[in-house]
CSV table of C-alpha atoms in Angstrom, one decimal:
chain,number,residue,atom,x,y,z
A,13,MET,CA,0.0,0.0,0.0
A,14,PRO,CA,2.1,2.9,-1.2
A,15,GLU,CA,-0.3,5.5,0.4
A,16,CYS,CA,0.9,4.3,3.8
A,17,ILE,CA,3.8,6.4,5.0
A,18,GLU,CA,3.8,5.2,8.6
A,19,SER,CA,2.3,2.4,10.7
A,20,ASP,CA,2.6,1.9,14.5
A,21,LYS,CA,1.4,-1.1,16.5
A,22,VAL,CA,-0.3,0.4,19.6
A,23,THR,CA,-2.0,-0.6,22.8
A,24,GLY,CA,-5.7,0.0,23.6
A,25,GLU,CA,-8.7,-0.6,21.5
A,26,ASP,CA,-6.9,-0.1,18.2
A,27,CYS,CA,-4.1,-2.5,17.1
A,28,PHE,CA,-2.5,-0.2,14.6
A,29,VAL,CA,-2.3,3.4,13.7
A,30,MET,CA,-1.5,4.1,10.0
A,31,ARG,CA,-0.7,7.4,8.4
A,32,LEU,CA,-1.8,7.6,4.8
A,33,VAL,CA,-1.4,10.2,2.2
A,34,VAL,CA,-4.3,10.4,-0.3
A,35,ARG,CA,-5.3,12.8,-3.0
A,36,ASP,CA,-8.9,13.2,-1.8
A,37,ILE,CA,-11.7,11.6,0.3
A,38,ALA,CA,-12.7,9.4,-2.6
A,39,GLN,CA,-9.3,7.8,-2.6
A,40,LEU,CA,-9.5,7.4,1.2
A,41,ASP,CA,-12.9,5.7,0.8
A,42,THR,CA,-11.5,3.3,-1.8
A,43,LEU,CA,-8.6,2.4,0.5
A,44,LEU,CA,-10.9,1.9,3.5
A,45,ASP,CA,-13.3,-0.3,1.4
A,46,GLY,CA,-10.3,-2.5,0.6
A,47,LEU,CA,-9.3,-2.9,4.2
A,48,ALA,CA,-12.8,-3.5,5.4
A,49,GLU,CA,-12.6,-7.3,4.7
A,50,TYR,CA,-9.5,-7.5,6.9
A,51,ALA,CA,-10.2,-5.1,9.8
A,52,GLN,CA,-12.6,-2.6,11.3
A,53,CYS,CA,-11.3,0.9,10.6
A,54,ASN,CA,-11.7,4.1,12.6
A,55,THR,CA,-10.6,7.2,10.6
A,56,SER,CA,-9.4,10.6,11.6
A,57,VAL,CA,-8.3,13.4,9.3
A,58,VAL,CA,-5.5,15.7,10.3
A,59,LYS,CA,-6.6,19.3,10.0
A,60,SER,CA,-3.3,20.9,10.9
A,61,SER,CA,0.0,20.1,12.6
A,62,PRO,CA,0.8,22.9,15.1
A,63,VAL,CA,3.8,21.0,16.4
A,64,LYS,CA,5.9,19.2,13.8
A,65,ARG,CA,7.6,15.9,14.7
A,66,ARG,CA,11.1,16.5,16.0
A,67,LEU,CA,13.7,14.5,17.9
A,68,PRO,CA,14.3,15.3,21.5
A,69,PRO,CA,17.5,17.1,22.4
A,70,LEU,CA,20.4,14.7,23.3
């Protein structure tokens, strides 16, 4: 799945958190439809990133 740029195995109700890059909601719907036979999906859309990912100071 080339749209997946990151995936983390997590604790709690969800098993994985995936970060996808898609052109539009239609492409997202297509991807989710394909995953539906393997897993239940919960979806959130990032509206903005006020704090960019960064490494802690060493």
